[in-house]
């Protein structure tokens, strides 16, 4: 089926994307008309800037496949509800019916709501003793939400998901806690687009060094298309390699972030949104940024020299640019650790709704000047003497 569909789509003049074989692009250079087809098994999505061309493509494919059905303007695709606002140029992606059903099945109507996915004080790294039933079904449902329209759940779902097959009582309570958080935030959704029509990719990268003492950091990163759009991609997971320092953990995170940035730049180029400037990656690690920018590799970092060499090369090629941001505005912080209520709310808004057109900016905090005492201590007597008037 896919081979036949690919043949018919390319016969019409579409080009299959190298970065995603399920996406096809038809671009008319003279008129500026762009049409994009997205294929998922037998669900085909059409989008573009010319309704006439889209209708002609649909008519052509219906003639080739007699069982194709035109469902009209899209409102739902692969379990995600899509709401367009032409006035504000935004698209709202949500899973509200799915979330409502999950709450109905798993949360007591009398239970109080929560304002955090999980509490900060509980250690979720421990495994159970096989006395409690698995919570795989709940974790799977929560993962379906987190990976699509609720990135604010990623860290929490990852925390309880590592022991879903053999949970402790804390993991069971954690799943219930996330459900009660969903009850308080069931209307939240990702909002993409905005009045800014320029596509200017940028992202955040962060790492939580040894959160559970197993020498493996949690890495998190996310990407945006402009300052008015919500995040188009977010990920949170544990590194597979042992880290020797917090700087190395940040390098691990930047490595994954930059590789994802290179992929997204190539994909956007195929779609017609060529990135003419370097993609900015925001990090709150001064040491990791300096190590990649300057490539001053010493004995403490020689074991990751190949990784650093690749990252430094991407900076030299101007594919990426690393910029420092203070931890207070490091959006990826929500993807690496459980936060307090104010910070969680702040970064959730950034993830779902974007930056409201304001570019993040901050300078590294300067070390406070060391205050010198005006007294000197006599080590024999233990008494203190003023340095200038010799008063005790």
XYZ file of N, CA and C in Angstrom, residues 115-307:
579
model
N -1.443 20.785 42.098
C -0.909 21.823 41.227
C 0.511 21.522 40.762
N 0.995 20.331 41.083
C 2.269 19.822 40.577
C 2.056 18.390 40.119
N 2.727 17.958 39.049
C 2.583 16.549 38.635
C 3.023 15.576 39.718
N 4.162 15.876 40.382
C 4.681 15.046 41.461
C 5.343 15.939 42.505
N 5.350 15.522 43.771
C 6.063 16.298 44.796
C 7.575 16.200 44.607
N 8.275 17.232 45.029
C 9.722 17.274 44.853
C 10.466 16.365 45.823
N 9.844 16.001 46.935
C 10.568 15.396 48.052
C 10.635 13.862 48.015
N 9.973 13.212 47.072
C 9.908 11.748 47.057
C 10.962 11.174 46.113
N 11.616 10.088 46.552
C 12.614 9.403 45.730
C 11.916 8.286 44.950
N 11.882 8.444 43.604
C 11.202 7.465 42.757
C 12.176 6.488 42.094
N 13.421 6.453 42.563
C 14.420 5.592 41.929
C 14.366 4.147 42.432
N 13.710 3.928 43.553
C 13.676 2.584 44.140
C 12.719 1.665 43.377
N 13.058 0.377 43.371
C 12.206 -0.632 42.745
C 11.327 -1.294 43.804
N 10.200 -1.850 43.351
C 9.294 -2.515 44.269
C 9.745 -3.913 44.650
N 8.979 -4.567 45.508
C 9.285 -5.939 45.947
C 8.296 -6.944 45.366
N 7.676 -6.578 44.261
C 6.735 -7.443 43.519
C 5.438 -7.724 44.266
N 5.125 -6.939 45.275
C 3.873 -7.144 46.004
C 2.721 -6.322 45.428
N 3.045 -5.284 44.683
C 2.017 -4.424 44.094
C 1.883 -4.713 42.598
N 0.669 -4.616 42.058
C 0.476 -4.882 40.620
C 1.133 -3.796 39.771
N 1.523 -4.123 38.544
C 2.134 -3.125 37.648
C 1.175 -1.979 37.355
N 1.755 -0.842 37.021
C 0.955 0.332 36.640
C 1.258 0.711 35.183
N 1.564 -0.292 34.375
C 1.952 -0.057 32.986
C 0.853 0.615 32.179
N -0.404 0.251 32.437
C -1.499 0.836 31.663
C -1.632 2.328 31.937
N -1.526 2.718 33.207
C -1.618 4.140 33.551
C -0.439 4.916 32.977
N 0.763 4.364 33.128
C 1.953 5.043 32.615
C 1.883 5.173 31.099
N 1.376 4.151 30.414
C 1.237 4.215 28.966
C 0.294 5.318 28.529
N -0.826 5.458 29.233
C -1.784 6.523 28.904
C -1.182 7.900 29.163
N -0.473 8.032 30.288
C 0.158 9.309 30.621
C 1.268 9.651 29.626
N 1.998 8.626 29.190
C 3.054 8.843 28.199
C 2.463 9.308 26.870
N 1.296 8.787 26.507
C 0.623 9.191 25.270
C 0.286 10.683 25.304
N -0.066 11.186 26.482
C -0.342 12.621 26.616
C 0.948 13.432 26.616
N 1.917 12.989 27.406
C 3.151 13.762 27.595
C 3.932 13.926 26.298
N 3.960 12.895 25.471
C 4.747 12.937 24.236
C 4.083 13.750 23.139
N 2.823 14.123 23.307
C 2.102 14.792 22.234
C 1.700 16.226 22.578
N 0.866 16.399 23.572
C 0.358 17.752 23.836
C 0.574 18.226 25.267
N 1.202 17.403 26.132
C 1.412 17.808 27.514
C 2.864 17.579 27.943
N 3.798 18.354 27.381
C 5.210 18.183 27.751
C 5.500 18.503 29.207
N 4.586 19.197 29.887
C 4.781 19.478 31.308
C 4.729 18.217 32.158
N 4.292 17.095 31.578
C 4.218 15.820 32.303
C 5.461 14.948 32.115
N 6.347 15.317 31.211
C 7.426 14.419 30.794
C 8.298 13.945 31.949
N 8.766 14.859 32.788
C 9.652 14.473 33.892
C 8.934 13.566 34.887
N 7.698 13.909 35.208
C 6.944 13.114 36.178
C 6.650 11.714 35.651
N 6.237 11.617 34.405
C 5.941 10.303 33.817
C 7.214 9.467 33.737
N 8.342 10.100 33.412
C 9.604 9.382 33.386
C 10.010 8.872 34.755
N 9.697 9.648 35.789
C 10.067 9.261 37.156
C 9.337 8.001 37.605
N 8.028 7.923 37.357
C 7.286 6.733 37.799
C 7.346 5.613 36.763
N 7.649 5.972 35.520
C 7.653 4.967 34.455
C 8.800 3.992 34.542
N 9.910 4.385 35.160
C 11.068 3.505 35.247
C 10.796 2.277 36.104
N 9.782 2.350 36.962
C 9.432 1.202 37.806
C 7.980 0.793 37.618
N 7.432 1.047 36.436
C 6.019 0.759 36.195
C 5.706 -0.728 36.284
N 6.679 -1.578 35.916
C 6.444 -3.022 35.955
C 6.568 -3.588 37.371
N 7.291 -2.900 38.234
C 7.497 -3.355 39.612
C 7.496 -2.134 40.531
N 6.318 -1.541 40.740
C 6.258 -0.277 41.465
C 6.313 -0.428 42.979
N 6.717 0.651 43.631
C 6.574 0.770 45.078
C 5.279 1.531 45.347
N 4.938 1.687 46.605
C 3.737 2.433 46.944
C 3.865 3.893 46.506
N 5.117 4.406 46.464
C 5.336 5.780 46.019
C 5.000 5.945 44.535
N 5.301 4.927 43.733
C 4.972 5.000 42.306
C 3.460 4.940 42.086
N 2.785 4.115 42.851
C 1.326 4.017 42.746
C 0.689 5.352 43.140
N 1.179 5.916 44.256
C 0.659 7.218 44.685
C 1.029 8.306 43.679
N 2.207 8.164 43.061
C 2.640 9.133 42.068
C 1.723 9.160 40.854
N 1.310 7.968 40.384
C 0.382 7.902 39.249
C -0.944 8.572 39.604
N -1.400 8.354 40.838
C -2.632 9.005 41.294
C -2.436 10.522 41.381
N -1.254 10.936 41.824
C -0.943 12.359 41.951
C -0.983 13.049 40.585
N -0.416 12.389 39.573
C -0.422 12.967 38.221
C -1.856 13.084 37.707
N -2.681 12.079 37.982
C -4.079 12.139 37.570
C -4.812 13.319 38.198
N -4.531 13.592 39.454
C -5.172 14.724 40.138
C -4.624 16.058 39.629
N -3.376 16.060 39.191
C -2.817 17.257 38.542
C -3.519 17.502 37.204
N -3.765 16.417 36.464
C -4.489 16.548 35.197
C -5.892 17.110 35.416
N -6.524 16.723 36.530
C -7.857 17.237 36.829
C -7.840 18.758 37.009
N -6.716 19.276 37.505
C -6.599 20.721 37.711
C -6.161 21.455 36.453
N -5.587 20.721 35.483
C -5.021 21.379 34.291
C -5.557 20.769 32.998
N -6.757 20.214 33.026
C -7.285 19.465 31.882
C -7.527 20.344 30.651
N -7.605 21.649 30.827
C -7.842 22.547 29.701
C -6.561 22.997 29.000
N -5.407 22.647 29.540
C -4.136 23.089 28.947
C -3.873 22.381 27.628
N -3.186 23.081 26.718
C -2.885 22.530 25.399
C -1.719 23.297 24.793
N -1.164 22.752 23.718
C -0.074 23.414 23.002
C -0.666 24.361 21.965
N -0.143 25.583 21.921
C -0.594 26.578 20.939
C 0.582 26.911 20.033
N 0.457 26.602 18.746
C 1.520 26.840 17.769
C 1.138 27.986 16.850
N 2.173 28.645 16.294
C 1.935 29.724 15.343
C 2.033 31.082 15.996
N 1.193 32.021 15.555
C 1.243 33.394 16.044
C 1.387 34.365 14.888
N 1.410 35.631 15.221
C 1.471 36.664 14.192
C 2.854 36.762 13.549
N 3.875 36.240 14.221
C 5.229 36.232 13.657
C 5.316 35.106 12.631
N 5.431 35.465 11.363
C 5.441 34.454 10.295
C 6.836 33.924 9.988
N 7.873 34.512 10.585
C 9.231 34.041 10.329
C 9.517 32.783 11.147
N 10.040 31.766 10.488
C 10.427 30.534 11.176
C 11.900 30.638 11.537
N 12.170 30.781 12.820
C 13.534 30.949 13.327
C 13.742 29.977 14.477
N 14.268 28.813 14.158
C 14.399 27.715 15.114
C 15.340 28.084 16.259
N 14.939 27.773 17.482
C 15.825 27.883 18.640
C 15.388 26.877 19.695
N 16.273 26.619 20.650
C 15.958 25.601 21.642
C 16.651 25.830 22.976
N 16.300 24.981 23.943
C 16.898 24.997 25.284
C 17.491 23.617 25.578
N 18.563 23.604 26.349
C 19.200 22.346 26.734
C 19.576 22.403 28.207
N 19.317 21.303 28.933
C 19.630 21.278 30.365
C 19.881 19.844 30.812
N 20.539 19.708 31.942
C 20.805 18.387 32.527
C 20.720 18.487 34.041
N 20.194 17.454 34.660
C 20.173 17.340 36.117
C 21.208 16.296 36.498
N 22.301 16.738 37.114
C 23.438 15.864 37.381
C 23.143 14.907 38.539
N 23.189 13.612 38.269
C 23.057 12.540 39.262
C 21.864 12.733 40.197
N 20.656 12.825 39.660
C 19.494 13.061 40.527
C 19.233 11.929 41.513
N 19.655 10.714 41.169
C 19.416 9.576 42.061
C 20.697 8.889 42.495
N 21.845 9.530 42.284
C 23.096 8.971 42.760
C 23.590 7.767 41.987
N 23.097 7.554 40.764
C 23.532 6.401 39.979
C 24.507 6.805 38.873
N 25.018 8.026 38.945
C 26.003 8.562 37.988
C 25.447 8.771 36.586
N 24.136 8.705 36.421
C 23.534 8.936 35.109
C 22.576 10.122 35.207
N 22.880 11.204 34.491
C 22.055 12.413 34.594
C 20.758 12.305 33.810
N 19.789 13.144 34.166
C 18.569 13.275 33.364
C 18.774 14.446 32.404
N 18.494 14.209 31.140
C 18.696 15.203 30.100
C 17.347 15.725 29.605
N 17.294 17.001 29.266
C 16.062 17.580 28.751
C 16.350 18.664 27.735
N 15.529 18.733 26.702
C 15.688 19.786 25.704
C 14.379 19.991 24.957
N 14.199 21.191 24.399
C 12.984 21.510 23.668
C 13.305 22.521 22.573
N 12.410 22.606 21.575
C 12.626 23.489 20.431
C 11.358 24.272 20.114
N 11.590 25.474 19.546
C 10.512 26.371 19.128
C 10.789 26.839 17.704
N 9.710 27.230 16.999
C 9.850 27.771 15.652
C 9.953 29.292 15.641
N 9.433 29.945 16.668
C 9.601 31.387 16.841
C 9.209 31.744 18.268
N 9.304 33.026 18.606
C 9.094 33.470 19.981
C 7.623 33.539 20.373
N 6.705 33.378 19.420
C 5.283 33.446 19.737
C 4.619 32.074 19.774
N 5.335 31.044 19.362
C 4.767 29.705 19.272
C 5.163 28.855 20.467
N 4.299 27.907 20.822
C 4.653 26.927 21.831
C 5.704 25.967 21.282
N 6.201 25.082 22.144
C 7.267 24.156 21.754
C 6.765 23.150 20.727
N 7.583 22.893 19.706
C 7.237 21.892 18.694
C 7.817 20.534 19.046
N 8.772 20.507 19.980
C 9.409 19.244 20.355
C 9.970 19.390 21.761
N 9.794 18.365 22.582
C 10.366 18.345 23.928
C 10.690 16.908 24.308
N 11.812 16.719 25.002
C 12.198 15.380 25.409
C 12.850 15.412 26.778
N 12.615 14.361 27.568
C 13.216 14.207 28.892
C 13.506 12.735 29.109
N 14.761 12.404 29.399
C 15.114 11.000 29.631
C 16.453 10.917 30.346
N 16.750 9.732 30.893
C 18.041 9.516 31.535
C 19.089 9.197 30.482
N 20.301 9.701 30.699
C 21.413 9.373 29.815
C 21.796 7.910 29.988
N 22.327 7.315 28.938
C 22.759 5.919 29.017
C 24.195 5.802 29.499
N 24.933 6.924 29.496
C 26.333 6.914 29.905
C 26.507 7.499 31.297
N 27.518 7.036 31.987
C 27.879 7.583 33.295
C 28.530 8.949 33.098
N 28.205 9.873 33.971
C 28.790 11.216 33.906
C 29.724 11.437 35.089
N 30.864 12.079 34.807
C 31.858 12.307 35.848
C 31.696 13.646 36.549
N 30.933 14.569 35.948
C 30.786 15.905 36.530
C 29.522 16.553 35.986
N 29.125 17.645 36.634
C 27.944 18.366 36.158
C 28.199 18.977 34.783
N 29.455 19.407 34.536
C 29.801 19.944 33.218
C 29.640 18.872 32.144
N 30.087 17.663 32.435
C 29.960 16.577 31.459
C 28.492 16.237 31.218
N 27.670 16.295 32.267
C 26.232 16.056 32.096
C 25.624 17.081 31.148
N 26.018 18.338 31.302
C 25.520 19.385 30.418
C 25.999 19.175 28.981
N 27.225 18.670 28.814
C 27.740 18.368 27.472
C 26.911 17.254 26.840
N 26.550 16.240 27.639
C 25.687 15.164 27.125
C 24.377 15.743 26.597
N 23.775 16.652 27.382
C 22.501 17.251 26.981
C 22.662 18.091 25.717
N 23.730 18.885 25.666
C 23.970 19.718 24.484
C 24.244 18.874 23.252
N 24.894 17.730 23.440
C 25.152 16.832 22.314
C 23.847 16.377 21.684
N 22.911 15.913 22.507
C 21.624 15.457 21.974
C 20.830 16.628 21.381
N 20.882 17.780 22.058
C 20.138 18.945 21.586
C 20.646 19.412 20.228
N 21.954 19.487 20.077
C 22.537 19.969 18.823
C 22.280 18.978 17.687
N 22.358 17.682 17.965
C 22.060 16.697 16.919
C 20.600 16.806 16.476
N 19.709 17.041 17.421
C 18.297 17.244 17.067
C 18.128 18.530 16.273
N 18.890 19.567 16.619
C 18.818 20.839 15.893
C 19.256 20.668 14.447
N 20.308 19.879 14.224
C 20.789 19.642 12.860
C 19.710 18.923 12.043
N 19.049 17.949 12.666
C 17.958 17.243 11.978
C 16.811 18.194 11.649
N 16.394 19.008 12.607
C 15.272 19.919 12.389
C 15.603 20.970 11.330
N 16.852 21.443 11.307
C 17.255 22.408 10.286
C 17.151 21.792 8.893
N 17.581 20.537 8.762
C 17.479 19.858 7.468
C 16.040 19.636 7.057
N 15.189 19.253 8.001
C 13.769 19.019 7.718
C 13.085 20.326 7.304
N 13.368 21.409 8.050
C 12.776 22.701 7.707
C 13.232 23.176 6.330
N 14.473 22.879 5.975
C 14.984 23.258 4.660
C 14.196 22.559 3.553
N 13.895 21.274 3.757
C 13.110 20.539 2.766
C 11.692 21.082 2.655
N 11.160 21.604 3.763
C 9.805 22.156 3.751
C 9.762 23.575 3.200
N 10.950 24.157 2.952
C 11.001 25.502 2.384
C 11.294 26.593 3.386
N 11.677 26.224 4.613
C 11.988 27.205 5.652
C 13.475 27.124 6.009
N 14.309 27.448 5.046
C 15.756 27.357 5.226
C 16.214 28.299 6.331
N 17.016 27.760 7.263
C 17.544 28.561 8.362
C 18.843 29.229 7.912
N 18.783 30.523 7.665
C 19.942 31.247 7.157
C 20.890 31.673 8.270
N 20.420 31.620 9.513
C 21.244 31.975 10.646
C 21.468 30.743 11.523
N 22.437 30.830 12.415
C 22.701 29.724 13.332
C 21.514 29.525 14.267
N 21.226 28.271 14.585
C 20.163 27.960 15.538
C 20.684 28.186 16.949
N 20.026 29.056 17.702
C 20.468 29.382 19.059
C 20.015 28.288 20.024
N 20.955 27.802 20.820
C 20.660 26.847 21.883
C 20.980 27.527 23.208
N 19.987 27.647 24.080
C 20.183 28.293 25.373
C 20.577 27.261 26.431
N 21.640 27.559 27.181
C 22.114 26.686 28.249
C 22.456 27.526 29.469
N 22.325 26.943 30.648
C 22.705 27.654 31.867
C 24.044 27.167 32.417
N 24.811 26.456 31.591
C 26.121 25.955 31.999
C 27.219 26.759 31.316
N 27.878 27.617 32.077
C 28.974 28.422 31.537
C 30.141 27.527 31.140
N 30.437 26.508 31.959
C 31.591 25.641 31.709
C 31.409 24.794 30.456
N 30.221 24.207 30.266
C 29.971 23.389 29.077
C 29.983 24.247 27.818
N 29.412 25.445 27.906
C 29.418 26.365 26.765
C 30.849 26.730 26.373
N 31.685 27.032 27.364
C 33.072 27.405 27.080
C 33.859 26.235 26.497
N 33.593 25.037 27.006
C 34.302 23.859 26.526
C 34.000 23.595 25.058
N 32.753 23.802 24.653
C 32.359 23.566 23.263
C 32.785 24.725 22.364
N 32.606 25.940 22.830
C 32.940 27.110 22.008
C 34.440 27.221 21.751
N 35.238 27.079 22.812
C 36.683 27.280 22.719
C 37.423 26.006 22.380
N 36.825 24.858 22.719
C 37.432 23.536 22.494
C 38.783 23.419 23.207
N 38.799 23.868 24.447
C 40.010 23.780 25.263
C 39.982 22.455 26.027
N 40.341 21.377 25.334
C 40.235 20.033 25.896
C 41.489 19.707 26.702
N 41.297 19.311 27.941
C 42.409 18.903 28.798
C 42.261 17.467 29.244
N 43.019 17.081 30.242
C 42.997 15.689 30.716
C 41.652 15.314 31.321
N 40.923 16.310 31.874
C 39.641 16.010 32.515
C 38.520 15.772 31.507
N 38.743 16.187 30.262
C 37.687 16.036 29.249
C 38.151 15.249 28.026
N 39.350 14.653 28.101
C 39.888 13.936 26.939
C 39.048 12.716 26.571
N 38.338 12.122 27.549
C 37.563 10.904 27.277
C 36.308 11.184 26.445
N 35.915 12.471 26.301
C 34.756 12.801 25.465
C 35.184 13.704 24.308
N 36.424 13.578 23.875
C 36.965 14.486 22.864
C 36.239 14.348 21.526
N 35.821 13.136 21.161
C 35.117 12.958 19.893
C 33.776 13.687 19.910
N 33.087 13.602 21.036
C 31.804 14.284 21.177
C 32.008 15.809 21.116
